[in-house]
Amino acid sequence: MSVMPPSWDDQQAFLAVLEEGSLSAAARRLGVTQPTMRSRIAALEARLGVTLFTRSSQGLLPTPQARALEAPARAMAHASDAFLRTAASPPGLVAGRVRLSVADFVGVEVLPAMLPPLLARHPGLRLELALSNRQANLTEQEADLAVRMHPPAQDTLVTRRIGEIPIGLFGHRDYLAARGRPQRLEDLAQHSLIGPDRSAADLALAEQLLGPRAAEMITLRVDNHPAQLAMARAGLGLVFAQRPVGRADPRLIEVLEGAVTLALPVWVVAHRDLRALPRVGAVFDHLVAALTRYVRTGRAGPEDPARQGSRD
């Protein structure tokens, strides 16, 4: 007598409880009742013959068996999402859902100005934006394509290197009027610096410029890059930010321009099997063109027709 495999509903329930930490929160996420969620977890445990969660004062704690199942369950969820995105896309047309993974700063400060021409040209597109500095796993279809600041390594990916975005050091004009402009890197010891908290990659970049005591020099620490820039815009200190974004803000003034030589390389990346899909290819090509313009000119949006006409 064959044993029926666990249902996808039960596996979705498992992943939701694993990520939310309680039956009630997982039920709200999936839009079902708490008793339904409890019965799905019980059915899955009975089918697998293992205990997946134990109760504690902190909620439901996953057992070692549950932790071992986390990665394949998450991969199945990504594959299911990709299946639905593909199924909702009319064949041969630039339409349907495309999931794009970008770093938080790019998603907040750069990408919005790039999207209107794309969506005007292809009104059937539906974009899903995943903003995170963690790289989405494209080989497991966690996203359809991504903008990355680190070189991709997988052979299954189609990549396009765009160039490098220069980094500058910026402060609010009121902050600099009160504290003075630093003339040398050594002067930063007398200023309030806004920078990373626990991000090893960002701390390494800071040490590359400021030396081994970089972490001690940072007086306001947060790993979220848009939050760092928001703090500088509030006059709380100096911040390292993408030069095109900083220079476009009239509230900010760049300092130590000759001394700051950092730059971020940029790639547009897609899974080789998805790149040929019309909806993914359209977004891929648009991002390549828009990011190339951004790197070369500092403009995230399209060329202003009025300005273009004034040069003709």
Coordinates of C-alpha atoms in Angstrom, one line a residue:
M1 CA 0.0 0.0 0.0
S2 CA 1.6 3.3 -1.1
V3 CA 1.8 6.2 1.2
M4 CA 0.3 9.5 0.0
P5 CA 2.9 12.4 0.0
P6 CA 2.1 15.4 2.1
S7 CA -0.1 17.9 0.5
W8 CA 1.2 21.3 -0.6
D9 CA -1.3 23.0 1.7
D10 CA 0.3 21.2 4.6
Q11 CA 3.7 22.1 3.5
Q12 CA 2.7 25.8 3.1
A13 CA 1.3 25.7 6.6
F14 CA 4.6 24.3 7.9
L15 CA 6.6 27.1 6.2
A16 CA 4.3 29.7 7.5
V17 CA 4.5 28.5 11.1
L18 CA 8.2 28.2 10.8
E19 CA 8.5 31.8 9.7
E20 CA 5.8 33.4 11.8
G21 CA 6.4 31.4 15.1
S22 CA 2.8 30.8 16.0
L23 CA -0.3 29.2 14.6
S24 CA -2.4 32.4 14.8
A25 CA 0.1 34.5 12.9
A26 CA 0.6 31.7 10.3
A27 CA -3.2 31.4 9.9
R28 CA -3.6 35.1 9.3
R29 CA -0.8 35.0 6.7
L30 CA -2.5 32.2 4.7
G31 CA -6.1 33.4 5.3
V32 CA -7.3 30.4 7.2
T33 CA -8.5 29.7 10.7
Q34 CA -6.2 28.7 13.6
P35 CA -7.9 25.3 13.9
T36 CA -7.3 24.7 10.2
M37 CA -3.7 25.6 10.7
R38 CA -3.4 23.3 13.7
S39 CA -4.9 20.4 11.8
R40 CA -2.6 20.9 8.8
I41 CA 0.5 20.8 11.0
A42 CA -0.9 17.7 12.8
A43 CA -1.6 16.0 9.5
L44 CA 1.9 16.8 8.2
E45 CA 3.5 15.4 11.4
A46 CA 1.5 12.3 11.2
R47 CA 2.3 11.8 7.5
L48 CA 6.1 12.3 8.1
G49 CA 6.1 10.5 11.5
V50 CA 8.1 13.3 13.2
T51 CA 7.5 16.2 15.6
L52 CA 8.0 19.5 13.9
F53 CA 7.3 22.0 16.6
T54 CA 7.4 22.2 20.4
R55 CA 5.5 24.7 22.5
S56 CA 7.4 27.2 24.6
S57 CA 6.9 30.6 26.2
Q58 CA 8.3 32.2 23.0
G59 CA 5.7 30.4 20.8
L60 CA 6.2 27.3 18.6
L61 CA 9.9 26.3 18.4
P62 CA 11.0 24.2 15.4
T63 CA 12.6 20.9 16.1
P64 CA 15.9 19.8 14.4
Q65 CA 13.7 17.8 12.0
A66 CA 11.8 21.0 11.1
R67 CA 15.1 22.9 10.5
A68 CA 16.3 20.2 8.2
L69 CA 13.1 20.6 6.1
E70 CA 13.3 24.4 6.0
A71 CA 15.4 24.7 2.9
P72 CA 13.5 22.3 0.6
A73 CA 10.2 23.8 1.8
R74 CA 11.4 27.3 0.9
A75 CA 12.6 26.1 -2.5
M76 CA 9.2 24.6 -3.2
A77 CA 7.5 27.8 -2.2
H78 CA 9.8 29.8 -4.6
A79 CA 9.1 27.2 -7.4
S80 CA 5.4 27.5 -6.8
D81 CA 5.6 31.3 -7.0
A82 CA 7.5 31.0 -10.3
F83 CA 5.0 28.5 -11.6
L84 CA 2.1 31.0 -10.9
R85 CA 4.0 33.9 -12.4
T86 CA 4.6 31.9 -15.6
A87 CA 1.0 30.6 -15.7
A88 CA -0.4 34.1 -15.5
S89 CA 1.7 35.3 -18.4
P90 CA 0.2 35.2 -21.9
P91 CA 2.5 33.3 -24.2
G92 CA 4.5 35.5 -26.6
L93 CA 3.4 38.8 -24.9
V94 CA 5.2 41.2 -22.6
A95 CA 2.7 40.8 -19.8
G96 CA 2.3 39.0 -16.5
R97 CA 4.3 39.0 -13.2
V98 CA 8.0 39.6 -13.0
R99 CA 9.8 39.4 -9.7
L100 CA 12.8 41.7 -9.3
S101 CA 15.3 41.6 -6.5
V102 CA 17.3 44.8 -5.8
A103 CA 19.3 46.2 -2.9
D104 CA 17.2 48.4 -0.6
F105 CA 19.0 51.6 -1.6
V106 CA 18.5 51.0 -5.3
G107 CA 14.9 50.1 -4.7
V108 CA 14.1 53.3 -2.8
E109 CA 16.4 55.9 -4.3
V110 CA 17.2 54.8 -7.9
L111 CA 14.7 52.3 -9.3
P112 CA 11.4 54.2 -9.0
A113 CA 12.5 56.8 -11.6
M114 CA 13.4 54.1 -14.0
L115 CA 10.1 52.3 -14.1
P116 CA 7.5 54.7 -15.6
P117 CA 8.8 54.2 -19.2
L118 CA 8.8 50.4 -18.9
L119 CA 5.3 50.2 -17.5
A120 CA 4.0 52.8 -20.0
R121 CA 5.4 50.7 -22.9
H122 CA 4.2 47.4 -21.4
P123 CA 1.0 48.1 -19.4
G124 CA 0.4 44.3 -19.0
L125 CA 3.5 43.9 -16.9
R126 CA 3.0 43.4 -13.1
L127 CA 6.2 43.9 -11.1
E128 CA 7.0 42.4 -7.7
L129 CA 9.9 44.1 -6.0
A130 CA 12.0 42.3 -3.4
L131 CA 14.1 44.9 -1.6
S132 CA 17.0 43.4 0.4
N133 CA 20.7 43.5 0.5
R134 CA 20.6 39.7 0.7
Q135 CA 21.1 38.2 -2.7
A136 CA 18.1 36.4 -4.0
N137 CA 18.8 32.8 -5.2
L138 CA 17.9 33.0 -8.9
T139 CA 18.8 29.3 -9.5
E140 CA 16.0 28.4 -7.1
Q141 CA 13.7 30.9 -8.8
E142 CA 13.4 33.1 -5.7
A143 CA 13.2 36.0 -8.2
D144 CA 13.1 36.2 -12.0
L145 CA 16.0 38.7 -12.2
A146 CA 18.1 40.9 -10.0
V147 CA 20.3 43.9 -9.8
R148 CA 23.5 43.0 -7.9
M149 CA 26.5 44.8 -6.5
H150 CA 28.6 41.6 -6.4
P151 CA 29.7 39.4 -9.3
P152 CA 27.4 36.4 -9.9
A153 CA 29.1 33.0 -9.9
Q154 CA 26.5 30.5 -11.1
D155 CA 26.8 29.2 -14.7
T156 CA 23.0 29.1 -15.0
L157 CA 22.7 32.9 -15.0
V158 CA 22.8 35.4 -17.8
T159 CA 24.7 38.5 -16.6
R160 CA 25.4 42.0 -17.9
R161 CA 28.0 44.1 -16.2
I162 CA 26.8 47.7 -16.2
G163 CA 29.8 49.6 -14.8
E164 CA 30.5 51.2 -11.4
I165 CA 28.5 53.7 -9.4
P166 CA 30.8 56.2 -7.6
I167 CA 30.4 56.7 -3.8
G168 CA 30.6 60.1 -2.2
L169 CA 30.5 61.5 1.3
F170 CA 27.6 63.9 2.0
G171 CA 26.3 66.0 4.7
H172 CA 23.3 68.3 5.1
R173 CA 24.2 72.0 4.4
D174 CA 22.9 73.0 7.9
Y175 CA 25.1 70.3 9.5
L176 CA 28.2 71.5 7.6
A177 CA 27.4 75.1 8.4
A178 CA 27.4 74.2 12.1
R179 CA 30.3 71.7 12.2
G180 CA 32.5 72.9 9.3
R181 CA 33.6 71.0 6.3
P182 CA 36.3 68.3 6.7
Q183 CA 39.4 69.0 4.6
R184 CA 41.1 65.7 5.1
L185 CA 40.1 62.2 6.0
E186 CA 41.7 62.7 9.4
D187 CA 39.2 65.5 10.1
L188 CA 36.3 62.9 10.2
A189 CA 37.3 62.1 13.7
Q190 CA 35.7 65.4 14.7
H191 CA 32.5 64.7 12.9
S192 CA 29.4 62.5 13.4
L193 CA 29.5 59.6 10.9
I194 CA 26.5 57.6 9.9
G195 CA 27.3 54.0 8.8
P196 CA 26.8 50.3 9.1
D197 CA 26.0 48.5 12.3
R198 CA 26.6 44.7 11.9
S199 CA 26.9 44.3 8.1
A200 CA 30.4 42.7 7.6
A201 CA 30.5 43.8 4.0
D202 CA 29.7 47.4 4.7
L203 CA 32.1 47.5 7.6
A204 CA 34.9 46.2 5.4
L205 CA 34.2 49.0 2.9
A206 CA 34.4 51.6 5.7
E207 CA 37.7 50.1 6.9
Q208 CA 39.0 50.2 3.3
L209 CA 38.7 54.0 3.4
L210 CA 38.9 55.0 7.1
G211 CA 41.3 52.3 8.4
P212 CA 40.8 49.6 11.1
R213 CA 39.2 52.0 13.6
A214 CA 36.3 52.8 11.2
A215 CA 33.7 51.1 13.3
E216 CA 34.7 53.2 16.3
M217 CA 34.3 56.4 14.3
I218 CA 30.7 55.7 13.4
T219 CA 28.4 57.5 15.8
L220 CA 25.0 56.6 14.3
R221 CA 24.8 52.9 13.2
V222 CA 22.2 51.3 11.0
D223 CA 22.5 48.7 8.3
N224 CA 19.7 49.9 6.2
H225 CA 21.1 52.2 3.5
P226 CA 18.0 54.3 2.8
A227 CA 17.8 54.9 6.6
Q228 CA 21.4 56.1 6.6
L229 CA 20.7 58.6 3.9
A230 CA 17.5 59.7 5.7
M231 CA 19.6 60.4 8.9
A232 CA 22.0 62.6 6.9
R233 CA 19.0 64.4 5.3
A234 CA 17.9 65.2 8.8
G235 CA 21.2 66.8 9.6
L236 CA 22.5 64.1 11.9
G237 CA 26.0 63.6 10.3
L238 CA 28.0 62.6 7.3
V239 CA 27.0 59.6 5.2
F240 CA 28.6 57.6 2.3
A241 CA 26.0 57.4 -0.5
Q242 CA 25.8 56.8 -4.3
R243 CA 27.2 60.0 -5.8
P244 CA 24.3 60.6 -8.3
V245 CA 21.7 60.4 -5.6
G246 CA 23.6 62.6 -3.2
R247 CA 24.4 65.2 -5.8
A248 CA 20.7 65.3 -6.9
D249 CA 19.6 66.4 -3.5
P250 CA 19.9 70.2 -3.0
R251 CA 19.9 69.7 0.8
L252 CA 23.2 67.7 0.7
I253 CA 26.8 68.9 0.0
E254 CA 29.6 66.5 -1.0
V255 CA 32.8 66.7 1.0
L256 CA 36.3 65.2 0.5
E257 CA 35.5 64.5 -3.1
G258 CA 39.1 63.8 -4.1
A259 CA 39.8 61.6 -1.1
V260 CA 36.8 59.2 -1.5
T261 CA 37.5 56.7 -4.2
L262 CA 35.0 54.0 -3.5
A263 CA 32.7 52.6 -6.3
L264 CA 30.0 49.9 -6.5
P265 CA 30.1 47.6 -9.5
V266 CA 26.6 46.8 -10.9
W267 CA 25.3 43.7 -12.7
V268 CA 21.8 42.8 -14.1
V269 CA 21.3 39.1 -13.7
A270 CA 18.6 36.6 -14.8
H271 CA 18.2 32.9 -14.9
R272 CA 19.3 31.6 -18.4
D273 CA 16.0 29.7 -18.8
L274 CA 13.9 32.8 -17.9
R275 CA 15.8 35.4 -19.9
A276 CA 14.2 34.3 -23.1
L277 CA 10.6 34.9 -21.8
P278 CA 9.2 38.1 -23.3
R279 CA 8.2 39.6 -19.9
V280 CA 11.6 38.9 -18.3
G281 CA 13.6 39.9 -21.3
A282 CA 11.8 43.3 -21.5
V283 CA 12.6 44.1 -17.9
F284 CA 16.1 42.8 -18.3
D285 CA 16.8 45.0 -21.4
H286 CA 15.1 48.0 -19.8
L287 CA 17.2 47.8 -16.6
V288 CA 20.4 47.4 -18.6
A289 CA 19.7 50.6 -20.6
A290 CA 18.4 52.6 -17.6
L291 CA 21.3 51.6 -15.3
T292 CA 23.8 52.2 -18.0
R293 CA 22.5 55.8 -18.4
Y294 CA 22.5 56.2 -14.6
V295 CA 26.1 55.1 -14.3
R296 CA 27.2 57.3 -17.2
T297 CA 25.1 60.4 -16.6
G298 CA 23.9 60.2 -13.0
R299 CA 20.3 60.4 -14.1
A300 CA 17.9 57.6 -13.0
G301 CA 15.0 58.8 -15.0
P302 CA 14.7 59.2 -18.8
E303 CA 16.1 62.1 -20.7
D304 CA 14.0 65.2 -20.3
P305 CA 12.7 66.0 -23.9
A306 CA 12.8 69.8 -23.1
R307 CA 16.5 69.6 -22.1
Q308 CA 17.3 67.4 -25.1
G309 CA 15.6 69.8 -27.5
S310 CA 17.5 72.7 -26.0
R311 CA 20.7 71.1 -27.1
D312 CA 19.6 70.4 -30.7

